[in-house]
Structures are given as structure tokens and as C-alpha cells.
CSV table of C-alpha atoms in Angstrom, one decimal:
chain,number,residue,atom,x,y,z
A,1,UNK,CA,-59.3,-15.9,-62.4
A,2,UNK,CA,-57.5,-13.0,-64.2
A,3,UNK,CA,-54.0,-13.4,-65.7
A,4,UNK,CA,-51.7,-10.8,-63.8
A,5,UNK,CA,-48.5,-9.5,-65.3
A,6,UNK,CA,-47.3,-8.7,-61.7
A,7,UNK,CA,-46.7,-11.5,-59.5
A,8,UNK,CA,-49.1,-11.8,-56.6
A,9,UNK,CA,-47.9,-11.4,-52.9
A,10,UNK,CA,-49.4,-13.5,-50.2
A,11,UNK,CA,-51.0,-12.1,-46.8
A,12,UNK,CA,-51.5,-14.5,-44.1
A,13,UNK,CA,-54.5,-16.8,-44.8
A,14,UNK,CA,-57.2,-16.4,-42.7
A,15,UNK,CA,-60.5,-18.4,-41.6
A,16,UNK,CA,-63.0,-15.9,-42.3
A,17,UNK,CA,-62.6,-13.2,-44.7
A,18,UNK,CA,-65.1,-10.1,-44.8
A,19,UNK,CA,-65.1,-7.8,-47.7
A,20,UNK,CA,-66.3,-4.4,-46.7
A,21,UNK,CA,-66.7,-2.8,-43.3
A,22,UNK,CA,-70.1,-1.2,-43.7
A,23,UNK,CA,-72.8,-2.0,-40.8
A,24,UNK,CA,-72.9,-5.6,-42.0
A,25,UNK,CA,-69.3,-6.4,-42.8
A,26,UNK,CA,-68.3,-4.5,-39.5
A,27,UNK,CA,-70.6,-6.4,-37.3
A,28,UNK,CA,-69.8,-10.0,-39.3
A,29,UNK,CA,-66.3,-9.4,-38.8
A,30,UNK,CA,-66.6,-8.7,-34.9
A,31,UNK,CA,-69.0,-11.6,-34.5
A,32,UNK,CA,-66.8,-14.0,-36.1
A,33,UNK,CA,-63.6,-12.8,-34.3
A,34,UNK,CA,-65.5,-13.0,-30.9
A,35,UNK,CA,-66.3,-16.6,-31.6
A,36,UNK,CA,-62.7,-17.6,-31.8
A,37,UNK,CA,-61.8,-17.9,-35.5
A,38,UNK,CA,-59.1,-16.3,-37.1
A,39,UNK,CA,-60.9,-13.2,-39.2
A,40,UNK,CA,-59.8,-10.5,-41.5
A,41,UNK,CA,-61.4,-7.5,-42.7
A,42,UNK,CA,-60.8,-5.8,-46.3
A,43,UNK,CA,-61.9,-2.0,-46.6
A,44,UNK,CA,-61.4,0.2,-49.4
A,45,UNK,CA,-61.5,3.2,-47.5
A,46,UNK,CA,-59.1,4.2,-44.5
A,47,UNK,CA,-61.5,3.6,-41.9
A,48,UNK,CA,-64.5,1.0,-41.0
A,49,UNK,CA,-68.1,2.0,-41.2
A,50,UNK,CA,-69.4,1.9,-44.7
A,51,UNK,CA,-72.6,4.2,-45.3
A,52,UNK,CA,-72.9,4.5,-41.4
A,53,UNK,CA,-69.4,6.7,-41.4
A,54,UNK,CA,-69.5,7.8,-45.0
A,55,UNK,CA,-73.1,9.2,-45.4
A,56,UNK,CA,-75.7,8.6,-42.7
A,57,UNK,CA,-75.7,9.3,-39.0
A,58,UNK,CA,-78.6,7.4,-37.7
A,59,UNK,CA,-79.4,3.7,-37.0
A,60,UNK,CA,-82.7,2.7,-38.2
A,61,UNK,CA,-84.4,-0.8,-37.8
A,62,UNK,CA,-83.5,-1.3,-34.3
A,63,UNK,CA,-87.1,-0.4,-33.4
A,64,UNK,CA,-90.4,-1.4,-35.0
A,65,UNK,CA,-92.3,1.9,-36.0
A,66,UNK,CA,-95.9,2.6,-34.5
A,67,UNK,CA,-97.6,3.0,-31.4
A,68,UNK,CA,-95.7,0.6,-29.3
A,69,UNK,CA,-92.1,0.4,-30.5
A,70,UNK,CA,-90.3,-2.9,-29.8
A,71,UNK,CA,-86.5,-3.6,-30.0
A,72,UNK,CA,-85.8,-6.2,-32.8
A,73,UNK,CA,-82.1,-6.0,-33.2
A,74,UNK,CA,-79.5,-7.0,-30.5
A,75,UNK,CA,-76.2,-8.5,-29.8
A,76,UNK,CA,-73.0,-7.1,-30.9
A,77,UNK,CA,-74.9,-4.1,-32.6
A,78,UNK,CA,-76.0,-3.4,-29.0
A,79,UNK,CA,-72.0,-3.3,-28.2
A,80,UNK,CA,-71.6,-0.5,-30.8
A,81,UNK,CA,-74.5,1.6,-29.4
A,82,UNK,CA,-73.3,1.2,-25.9
A,83,UNK,CA,-69.6,2.3,-26.8
A,84,UNK,CA,-71.6,5.5,-28.6
A,85,UNK,CA,-73.3,6.5,-25.4
A,86,UNK,CA,-70.4,5.8,-23.4
A,87,UNK,CA,-68.6,8.4,-25.4
A,88,UNK,CA,-71.8,11.1,-25.2
A,89,UNK,CA,-71.7,10.5,-29.2
A,90,UNK,CA,-75.2,9.4,-29.5
A,91,UNK,CA,-78.9,10.3,-28.9
A,92,UNK,CA,-82.6,8.5,-29.3
A,93,UNK,CA,-84.3,10.4,-31.8
A,94,UNK,CA,-88.4,10.2,-32.2
A,95,UNK,CA,-90.0,8.5,-34.9
A,96,UNK,CA,-90.2,11.9,-36.8
A,97,UNK,CA,-90.2,11.0,-40.4
A,98,UNK,CA,-92.0,7.6,-40.3
A,99,UNK,CA,-89.1,5.0,-40.0
A,100,UNK,CA,-89.4,4.4,-36.3
A,101,UNK,CA,-87.2,5.6,-33.4
A,102,UNK,CA,-83.6,6.1,-34.5
A,103,UNK,CA,-80.5,6.1,-32.9
A,104,UNK,CA,-78.5,9.5,-34.1
A,105,UNK,CA,-74.6,9.5,-33.5
A,106,UNK,CA,-71.5,11.6,-34.4
A,107,UNK,CA,-69.9,9.3,-37.7
A,108,UNK,CA,-66.2,10.4,-36.5
A,109,UNK,CA,-66.8,8.8,-33.2
A,110,UNK,CA,-68.6,5.9,-34.7
A,111,UNK,CA,-65.5,5.4,-36.7
A,112,UNK,CA,-63.4,4.9,-33.5
A,113,UNK,CA,-66.0,2.8,-32.1
A,114,UNK,CA,-65.8,0.3,-35.2
A,115,UNK,CA,-62.4,-0.1,-35.0
A,116,UNK,CA,-62.0,-0.3,-31.0
A,117,UNK,CA,-64.5,-3.2,-31.2
A,118,UNK,CA,-63.1,-4.8,-34.1
A,119,UNK,CA,-59.4,-4.8,-32.7
A,120,UNK,CA,-60.6,-5.9,-29.3
A,121,UNK,CA,-61.9,-8.9,-30.8
A,122,UNK,CA,-58.9,-9.8,-32.7
A,123,UNK,CA,-60.1,-8.6,-36.3
A,124,UNK,CA,-57.0,-8.1,-38.6
A,125,UNK,CA,-57.6,-5.0,-40.6
A,126,UNK,CA,-56.7,-4.2,-44.1
A,127,UNK,CA,-57.6,-0.6,-45.2
A,128,UNK,CA,-56.9,1.2,-48.5
A,129,UNK,CA,-57.3,-2.2,-50.0
A,130,UNK,CA,-59.6,-3.0,-52.9
A,131,UNK,CA,-60.9,-6.7,-54.1
A,132,UNK,CA,-60.4,-6.9,-58.0
A,133,UNK,CA,-60.7,-10.7,-58.4
A,134,UNK,CA,-61.6,-13.9,-56.5
A,135,UNK,CA,-59.9,-17.2,-55.9
A,136,UNK,CA,-61.9,-20.1,-56.4
A,137,UNK,CA,-61.8,-23.5,-57.2
A,138,UNK,CA,-64.9,-24.6,-59.2
A,139,UNK,CA,-68.0,-23.0,-57.5
A,140,UNK,CA,-65.9,-23.0,-54.4
A,141,UNK,CA,-64.1,-19.5,-53.4
A,142,UNK,CA,-60.9,-19.8,-51.6
A,143,UNK,CA,-60.1,-16.1,-51.2
A,144,UNK,CA,-59.5,-12.9,-53.2
A,145,UNK,CA,-57.2,-10.9,-54.9
A,146,UNK,CA,-56.7,-7.0,-53.6
A,147,UNK,CA,-54.9,-4.1,-54.7
A,148,UNK,CA,-53.0,-1.6,-52.8
A,149,UNK,CA,-50.4,1.0,-53.3
A,150,UNK,CA,-47.9,-1.6,-52.8
A,151,UNK,CA,-49.3,-3.9,-55.7
A,152,UNK,CA,-51.7,-7.1,-55.7
A,153,UNK,CA,-52.0,-9.4,-52.8
A,154,UNK,CA,-53.5,-13.1,-52.7
A,155,UNK,CA,-55.6,-13.4,-49.3
A,156,UNK,CA,-56.8,-17.1,-48.9
A,157,UNK,CA,-59.8,-18.0,-46.4
A,158,UNK,CA,-62.1,-21.0,-45.6
A,159,UNK,CA,-65.2,-18.8,-46.0
A,160,UNK,CA,-65.8,-15.4,-47.4
A,161,UNK,CA,-68.5,-12.7,-46.4
A,162,UNK,CA,-69.4,-10.4,-49.2
A,163,UNK,CA,-70.4,-7.2,-47.2
A,164,UNK,CA,-69.2,-5.1,-50.0
A,165,UNK,CA,-73.1,-3.5,-50.8
A,166,UNK,CA,-72.7,-4.0,-54.2
A,167,UNK,CA,-72.3,-7.7,-54.1
A,168,UNK,CA,-68.4,-7.2,-55.9
A,169,UNK,CA,-67.3,-10.6,-54.9
A,170,UNK,CA,-70.6,-12.6,-55.5
A,171,UNK,CA,-70.7,-11.0,-58.9
A,172,UNK,CA,-67.1,-12.2,-59.7
A,173,UNK,CA,-68.0,-15.4,-58.6
A,174,UNK,CA,-70.7,-15.6,-61.2
A,175,UNK,CA,-73.8,-15.5,-58.7
A,176,UNK,CA,-76.9,-14.1,-60.6
A,177,UNK,CA,-78.2,-10.9,-59.3
A,178,UNK,CA,-80.5,-8.1,-60.5
A,179,UNK,CA,-79.5,-4.4,-60.6
A,180,UNK,CA,-80.3,-1.0,-62.6
A,181,UNK,CA,-80.1,-2.9,-65.8
A,182,UNK,CA,-82.9,-5.2,-65.1
A,183,UNK,CA,-85.4,-2.4,-63.6
A,184,UNK,CA,-85.7,0.7,-61.8
A,185,UNK,CA,-83.8,1.0,-58.3
A,186,UNK,CA,-83.7,3.9,-55.7
A,187,UNK,CA,-82.5,7.2,-56.2
A,188,UNK,CA,-79.1,8.3,-54.6
A,189,UNK,CA,-78.5,10.7,-52.0
A,190,UNK,CA,-75.6,13.2,-51.0
A,191,UNK,CA,-76.3,14.1,-47.4
A,192,UNK,CA,-74.7,17.2,-45.8
A,193,UNK,CA,-74.5,18.9,-42.3
A,194,UNK,CA,-75.7,22.4,-41.5
A,195,UNK,CA,-73.3,24.1,-38.5
A,196,UNK,CA,-74.0,27.4,-36.5
A,197,UNK,CA,-77.6,26.3,-36.5
A,198,UNK,CA,-80.1,27.8,-33.8
A,199,UNK,CA,-81.1,24.3,-32.8
A,200,UNK,CA,-84.2,25.4,-30.6
A,201,UNK,CA,-86.0,27.5,-33.5
A,202,UNK,CA,-85.1,25.0,-36.1
A,203,UNK,CA,-86.5,22.1,-34.2
A,204,UNK,CA,-89.7,24.1,-33.5
A,205,UNK,CA,-90.5,23.9,-37.4
A,206,UNK,CA,-92.6,21.2,-37.8
A,207,UNK,CA,-92.3,18.3,-41.0
A,208,UNK,CA,-95.5,19.4,-42.4
A,209,UNK,CA,-94.3,23.2,-42.4
A,210,UNK,CA,-91.1,22.3,-43.9
A,211,UNK,CA,-92.5,20.3,-46.7
A,212,UNK,CA,-95.0,22.7,-47.4
A,213,UNK,CA,-92.2,25.5,-48.2
A,214,UNK,CA,-90.5,23.1,-50.1
A,215,UNK,CA,-93.5,22.5,-52.2
A,216,UNK,CA,-93.4,26.3,-52.9
A,217,UNK,CA,-89.8,26.0,-53.8
A,218,UNK,CA,-89.8,26.6,-57.6
A,219,UNK,CA,-92.0,29.7,-57.3
A,220,UNK,CA,-89.4,30.7,-54.6
A,221,UNK,CA,-86.3,30.4,-57.0
A,222,UNK,CA,-85.1,27.2,-55.9
A,223,UNK,CA,-84.4,23.8,-57.8
A,224,UNK,CA,-85.2,21.2,-55.4
A,225,UNK,CA,-86.0,17.8,-57.1
A,226,UNK,CA,-87.2,16.3,-53.9
A,227,UNK,CA,-90.0,18.1,-52.3
A,228,UNK,CA,-89.5,16.6,-48.7
A,229,UNK,CA,-86.9,14.9,-46.9
A,230,UNK,CA,-85.4,15.5,-43.2
A,231,UNK,CA,-83.5,17.5,-41.5
A,232,UNK,CA,-82.7,16.5,-37.9
A,233,UNK,CA,-80.9,17.2,-34.4
A,234,UNK,CA,-77.3,15.3,-33.9
A,235,UNK,CA,-75.5,14.8,-30.4
A,236,UNK,CA,-73.2,18.0,-31.7
A,237,UNK,CA,-74.3,21.5,-30.4
A,238,UNK,CA,-75.3,23.7,-33.4
A,239,UNK,CA,-75.4,20.9,-35.9
A,240,UNK,CA,-78.3,19.5,-38.2
A,241,UNK,CA,-77.7,16.9,-40.4
A,242,UNK,CA,-79.9,16.2,-43.7
A,243,UNK,CA,-81.3,13.6,-45.7
A,244,UNK,CA,-82.8,15.7,-48.7
A,245,UNK,CA,-81.0,15.1,-52.1
A,246,UNK,CA,-82.4,13.1,-54.9
A,247,UNK,CA,-79.9,12.0,-57.9
A,248,UNK,CA,-82.3,9.9,-60.0
A,249,UNK,CA,-81.8,7.4,-62.8
A,250,UNK,CA,-78.3,6.5,-61.9
A,251,UNK,CA,-76.5,3.2,-62.6
A,252,UNK,CA,-74.3,3.3,-59.3
A,253,UNK,CA,-72.2,0.2,-61.2
A,254,UNK,CA,-71.6,2.5,-63.9
A,255,UNK,CA,-68.3,4.5,-63.7
A,256,UNK,CA,-69.4,7.6,-65.7
A,257,UNK,CA,-72.7,7.9,-64.4
A,258,UNK,CA,-71.7,7.3,-60.6
A,259,UNK,CA,-68.9,10.0,-61.1
A,260,UNK,CA,-71.6,12.6,-62.6
A,261,UNK,CA,-73.8,11.6,-59.6
A,262,UNK,CA,-71.3,12.6,-57.1
A,263,UNK,CA,-71.0,16.2,-59.0
A,264,UNK,CA,-75.2,16.4,-59.0
A,265,UNK,CA,-75.2,15.7,-55.4
A,266,UNK,CA,-73.1,18.2,-54.2
A,267,UNK,CA,-74.5,20.8,-56.3
A,268,UNK,CA,-77.9,19.9,-55.0
A,269,UNK,CA,-76.5,20.0,-51.4
A,270,UNK,CA,-75.5,23.7,-52.0
A,271,UNK,CA,-79.1,24.5,-53.3
A,272,UNK,CA,-80.9,22.7,-50.3
A,273,UNK,CA,-78.5,24.6,-48.0
A,274,UNK,CA,-79.3,28.0,-49.5
A,275,UNK,CA,-83.0,27.1,-49.3
A,276,UNK,CA,-82.8,26.3,-45.5
A,277,UNK,CA,-80.8,29.4,-44.7
A,278,UNK,CA,-82.9,31.9,-46.7
A,279,UNK,CA,-86.4,30.1,-46.0
A,280,UNK,CA,-86.4,28.3,-42.7
A,281,UNK,CA,-86.2,29.5,-39.3
A,282,UNK,CA,-83.3,29.0,-37.2
A,283,UNK,CA,-80.7,28.4,-40.4
A,284,UNK,CA,-80.4,32.4,-40.9
A,285,UNK,CA,-76.7,32.3,-39.6
A,286,UNK,CA,-75.9,28.7,-40.2
A,287,UNK,CA,-73.6,27.3,-43.2
A,288,UNK,CA,-73.1,24.2,-44.8
A,289,UNK,CA,-70.8,22.1,-42.7
A,290,UNK,CA,-69.6,19.2,-45.1
A,291,UNK,CA,-70.9,16.9,-47.6
A,292,UNK,CA,-71.1,13.0,-47.1
A,293,UNK,CA,-67.6,11.5,-48.0
A,294,UNK,CA,-69.4,9.8,-50.9
A,295,UNK,CA,-72.7,9.7,-52.1
A,296,UNK,CA,-75.3,7.2,-50.6
A,297,UNK,CA,-76.4,4.4,-52.6
A,298,UNK,CA,-79.4,2.6,-51.6
A,299,UNK,CA,-79.6,-0.1,-54.2
A,300,UNK,CA,-77.3,-1.8,-56.6
A,301,UNK,CA,-77.0,-5.5,-57.2
A,302,UNK,CA,-79.2,-7.7,-55.2
A,303,UNK,CA,-78.2,-11.3,-55.7
A,304,UNK,CA,-80.4,-14.6,-56.1
A,305,UNK,CA,-80.2,-16.6,-53.3
A,306,UNK,CA,-81.5,-20.0,-51.9
A,307,UNK,CA,-84.5,-17.9,-51.0
A,308,UNK,CA,-85.7,-14.7,-52.4
A,309,UNK,CA,-87.7,-12.1,-49.8
A,310,UNK,CA,-90.5,-10.6,-51.3
A,311,UNK,CA,-93.0,-7.9,-51.0
A,312,UNK,CA,-95.6,-10.2,-49.8
A,313,UNK,CA,-93.4,-11.5,-47.1
A,314,UNK,CA,-92.6,-8.0,-45.9
A,315,UNK,CA,-96.4,-6.7,-45.8
A,316,UNK,CA,-97.9,-10.0,-44.5
A,317,UNK,CA,-95.2,-10.3,-41.8
A,318,UNK,CA,-94.1,-13.9,-42.9
A,319,UNK,CA,-92.2,-16.1,-40.5
A,320,UNK,CA,-89.5,-18.7,-41.7
A,321,UNK,CA,-88.2,-21.7,-39.9
A,322,UNK,CA,-84.5,-20.4,-40.8
A,323,UNK,CA,-84.9,-16.8,-39.5
A,324,UNK,CA,-81.7,-15.3,-38.6
A,325,UNK,CA,-82.8,-11.8,-38.0
A,326,UNK,CA,-86.3,-9.9,-38.0
A,327,UNK,CA,-87.5,-6.5,-39.4
A,328,UNK,CA,-90.5,-4.0,-38.6
A,329,UNK,CA,-89.4,-1.4,-41.1
A,330,UNK,CA,-91.8,0.1,-43.5
A,331,UNK,CA,-91.1,-0.5,-47.5
A,332,UNK,CA,-89.4,3.1,-47.9
A,333,UNK,CA,-88.8,3.5,-51.5
A,334,UNK,CA,-86.9,6.5,-52.7
A,335,UNK,CA,-88.1,6.4,-56.5
A,336,UNK,CA,-87.4,8.9,-59.2
A,337,UNK,CA,-90.5,11.3,-58.1
A,338,UNK,CA,-90.6,14.1,-55.7
A,339,UNK,CA,-91.6,12.3,-52.7
A,340,UNK,CA,-90.9,8.7,-51.1
A,341,UNK,CA,-93.4,5.9,-50.8
A,342,UNK,CA,-94.0,4.4,-47.8
A,343,UNK,CA,-95.8,1.1,-47.1
A,344,UNK,CA,-96.2,-0.4,-43.5
A,345,UNK,CA,-96.4,-3.8,-41.8
A,346,UNK,CA,-99.6,-4.2,-39.7
A,347,UNK,CA,-98.8,-2.5,-36.4
A,348,UNK,CA,-96.1,-3.8,-34.0
A,349,UNK,CA,-95.5,-7.0,-36.7
A,350,UNK,CA,-92.5,-8.1,-37.9
A,351,UNK,CA,-91.2,-10.3,-40.5
A,352,UNK,CA,-88.1,-12.7,-40.5
A,353,UNK,CA,-85.0,-12.7,-42.5
A,354,UNK,CA,-84.3,-16.4,-43.7
A,355,UNK,CA,-80.6,-17.6,-43.6
A,356,UNK,CA,-81.2,-18.6,-47.3
A,357,UNK,CA,-81.3,-15.0,-48.2
A,358,UNK,CA,-77.7,-14.7,-47.4
A,359,UNK,CA,-76.5,-18.1,-49.1
A,360,UNK,CA,-75.8,-17.1,-53.0
A,361,UNK,CA,-76.8,-19.4,-55.9
A,362,UNK,CA,-74.2,-21.2,-57.8
A,363,UNK,CA,-71.0,-20.3,-55.2
A,364,UNK,CA,-69.9,-22.2,-52.3
A,365,UNK,CA,-68.3,-20.9,-48.8
A,366,UNK,CA,-69.7,-17.4,-49.9
A,367,UNK,CA,-72.2,-15.5,-47.7
A,368,UNK,CA,-73.7,-12.1,-48.7
A,369,UNK,CA,-74.9,-9.5,-45.9
A,370,UNK,CA,-76.3,-6.0,-46.0
A,371,UNK,CA,-77.9,-4.9,-48.8
A,372,UNK,CA,-77.0,-6.9,-51.5
A,373,UNK,CA,-78.9,-9.9,-50.2
A,374,UNK,CA,-81.2,-12.0,-52.0
A,375,UNK,CA,-84.5,-9.9,-52.2
A,376,UNK,CA,-86.7,-8.1,-54.6
A,377,UNK,CA,-87.1,-4.4,-54.9
A,378,UNK,CA,-89.6,-3.8,-53.0
A,379,UNK,CA,-88.5,-6.0,-49.9
A,380,UNK,CA,-85.4,-4.7,-50.6
A,381,UNK,CA,-86.6,-1.1,-49.5
A,382,UNK,CA,-87.6,-2.1,-46.2
A,383,UNK,CA,-84.9,-4.5,-45.0
A,384,UNK,CA,-82.0,-2.4,-46.1
A,385,UNK,CA,-82.2,-0.3,-42.8
A,386,UNK,CA,-78.8,-0.5,-40.9
A,387,UNK,CA,-80.1,-2.1,-37.9
A,388,UNK,CA,-81.0,-5.0,-40.1
A,389,UNK,CA,-77.8,-5.1,-42.1
A,390,UNK,CA,-76.0,-5.0,-38.7
A,391,UNK,CA,-78.3,-8.3,-37.7
A,392,UNK,CA,-77.4,-9.9,-41.1
A,393,UNK,CA,-73.9,-9.3,-40.5
A,394,UNK,CA,-74.1,-11.2,-37.0
A,395,UNK,CA,-75.6,-14.1,-38.7
A,396,UNK,CA,-73.3,-14.0,-41.5
A,397,UNK,CA,-70.2,-13.9,-39.2
A,398,UNK,CA,-71.8,-16.5,-36.8
A,399,UNK,CA,-72.7,-19.0,-39.8
A,400,UNK,CA,-69.0,-18.5,-40.8
A,401,UNK,CA,-67.6,-19.1,-37.6
A,402,UNK,CA,-69.6,-22.3,-37.1
A,403,UNK,CA,-68.8,-23.6,-40.5
A,404,UNK,CA,-64.9,-23.3,-39.7
A,405,UNK,CA,-65.3,-24.8,-36.1
A,406,UNK,CA,-67.6,-27.9,-37.5
A,407,UNK,CA,-65.6,-28.2,-40.6
A,408,UNK,CA,-68.6,-28.0,-42.8
A,409,UNK,CA,-70.0,-26.2,-45.9
A,410,UNK,CA,-72.4,-23.3,-45.1
A,411,UNK,CA,-75.2,-24.7,-46.6
A,412,UNK,CA,-74.7,-27.6,-43.9
A,413,UNK,CA,-74.6,-25.4,-40.7
A,414,UNK,CA,-77.5,-26.7,-38.8
A,415,UNK,CA,-80.2,-24.0,-38.3
A,416,UNK,CA,-80.8,-24.9,-34.8
A,417,UNK,CA,-77.2,-24.4,-34.0
A,418,UNK,CA,-76.9,-21.1,-35.9
A,419,UNK,CA,-79.9,-19.9,-34.2
A,420,UNK,CA,-79.1,-21.2,-30.7
A,421,UNK,CA,-75.7,-19.2,-31.0
A,422,UNK,CA,-77.3,-15.9,-32.2
A,423,UNK,CA,-79.5,-15.9,-29.1
A,424,UNK,CA,-76.8,-16.6,-26.6
A,425,UNK,CA,-74.8,-13.5,-28.1
A,426,UNK,CA,-77.9,-11.5,-27.9
A,427,UNK,CA,-79.7,-11.8,-31.3
A,428,UNK,CA,-83.3,-11.1,-31.2
A,429,UNK,CA,-85.1,-13.8,-33.3
A,430,UNK,CA,-88.6,-13.7,-32.0
């Protein structure tokens, strides 16, 4: 632990502490609180949701792709979807681009939905709070130190769930990991919205036609690093959303590189918007209606856990005895080139995500959930879908609550008890 020149103030201790409120962290906190343990959540922004409300507008991973889609995520994630539809803020979107049927929503409404469900469950929220250190005794985490406008705070917990996306807590605990310093990682994307779109005409443009036009972009005078990507309908009239830009060869853990990536992502967004307005039917009177709050990071740290999910596990649809979730999403790698690499599981198949992938090596009473789980590069390119991040969060929140209730280590939580509790709360394990 660091030596501080400023004395630490104490926040109320908690049973379960969740760091980061993205799809994984928000679901973990809601789950743990619903299971009756005191739960606190620390978030560096002023709202919940992480990538789900900062960058993206579609939940993928709830359904398998292919001819006969199958729902493979349930439980607390269903509560999120139900609340969005109740507010007329979501639509089911067909498998247009290859990842399976999606659930597209209004991110502003989702911010309120996440908060509603968290507060309803009894989660104690701490916004505008950045974790800067860990409290530990040997290999066991005992809490974190957070920085805020009013100084540094100590927040003690019996169990900590690292849902920071970048495995910040795990890294500070000395958990081994891989990052861009060990090999290539996926490119970053700034998303943007187009407003005042003639949606009917824009929808009539086929994906193949859009991509063919992008292939001609250089000759037409446009600088488009990615020659494909998606632009899709939203629940809002006259609004289309994009996933097009590609900021490549960036270490998202590096301060300078990430700063330059944010600048480049907005530059590219303006160029893609110009391309749509000038070249694609339906966008003639449209305008860029806003950037994502931050650039979208697909991959940074991937921890080494008790088990490491592999490419072979994904493509062979492997099943595990300690399954806590399942995934049918393809490997979707946004590499540094102009296209995206897709590799699919056998038709209708899924693989299991083992509980051991959430258990970091060399740390006790700590779980990870979300895109920083223990997986190799290719497996990660499948399992990072937000539906699976929510399922992992639900599993982490359940395991944390059980460890508190049973007064045991996370590694001692009975798998049968974990799985039965998950099923009782609606999780889809098989």
C-alpha cells in the first residue's frame, strides 16, 4: 500500500464492494444486494453503465447467432431489458451484422434503469470516485482506497469484485495479466449518432452496398481507416447509431496514447459522418448528433485466473463442470486492418464460462467480472459481449454473496450451491 501525505477518511465498511459499474459491475452489485448482503459500488463517472451507457447502444450475446437463435442470458439482465421496454426505450434488432440478434436501447434511459435497479436492491453508490490503491493483508484484499473531490477514503470490504474493465484492482494486488505489451489487442472505436436521418431510406441501404461504397472511399476523397462497420436504427425517431471508426495500435493503459486515441476517434467520426451525409441515401439532411462519452476500449488487461478460456474452448463449444454462464457469440476481432475477423461456433452451439476464469491467481477474496476475465486473445474476442459481461457479473455477485453468507473463501464456495442459486435467480447455464 502507498504512503499517503493526506490522512485517509473512512467510509462505511461493506460486505461486497464492486469497482466499476459497467454491464458486469452493475449486474454484480444488483445481484449481491438482492441476495441480502451489504453492497457498495464505486464508479468514476457520475452515472452507471460503463460502456453500455458511455459508448454502445446494443446488448449482444443474449441470443446465439444462426438460423435458430436461442436465449442464453437471463436473470438480473432480464430485469434490465424489461425496464427498458417498459419505458419504450428498447427494440429487438435482427442479426444484421453477424453477432446475432441484438437489443438496441436508448443509453440515456439505461442510465436511469441501472440506477433504479441498484437503488431498489439497496446498493450504496459512490460516484465520481476513482480507486487509486488497495487495502490488503498478504494476498487477501481487504478493501480499496478511493480518491474524490474531498480527498482520499478507505472503503473496507469482505469481498471485492473488480469490474473495472481494465483489471485495475487485480493489477494492484499483483495478479498476473496480459496486455498490449505482450501482444496485439483489439482496436478502439469512438461511436457517434446521426440525427435528422430519413430512417426509411437509410434502412433500405443494404450492408453490402454500404461496405462497397466504403471500399471506394479513398477514390472519393475520404479517409476511412475501416472499410466496413455498422450503422443501425435506434428507438429514437430520426436517429441512427454507428460502430465504424477504428483507432489502431493503441495501448489503452498508456496516458499519452489514450489521450491521442480520444482525439483521433473524434476526428475519424467527423470524417465518417461526412461520408454518410454525402454518399449514403437517407443522410442528405442529417447531422452528427454526438460522440460516445469516451472512446470504446475492447481489450486491455486480461488476468490469469485459475483457468484460462482459450480459442479451442470457444470453437469446440466446450462445457465445464464449474459453468457460471454460457456464450454462443462468434470470435469478433477488430484487428488493425480494414475489416473484422469473424469465426463462428458450430450452428446453435454455446460454450461454458467457468467460475475459475473469475478467480484471479495470487489473490484471495477478489473476483473479476467482465472483459478483464481470464481468457486468451481470441477467446476474449467472443466472450466480451455485454450479455456475457452481465452474466459474469451476476455470477460474481452471487459467489460474493454466498462467500459472505457461508463465511468462507471465494475458492471454497460450493459450485453446486453457486449454480443452483444462479438458476433460481433466472440464469441460463445449459
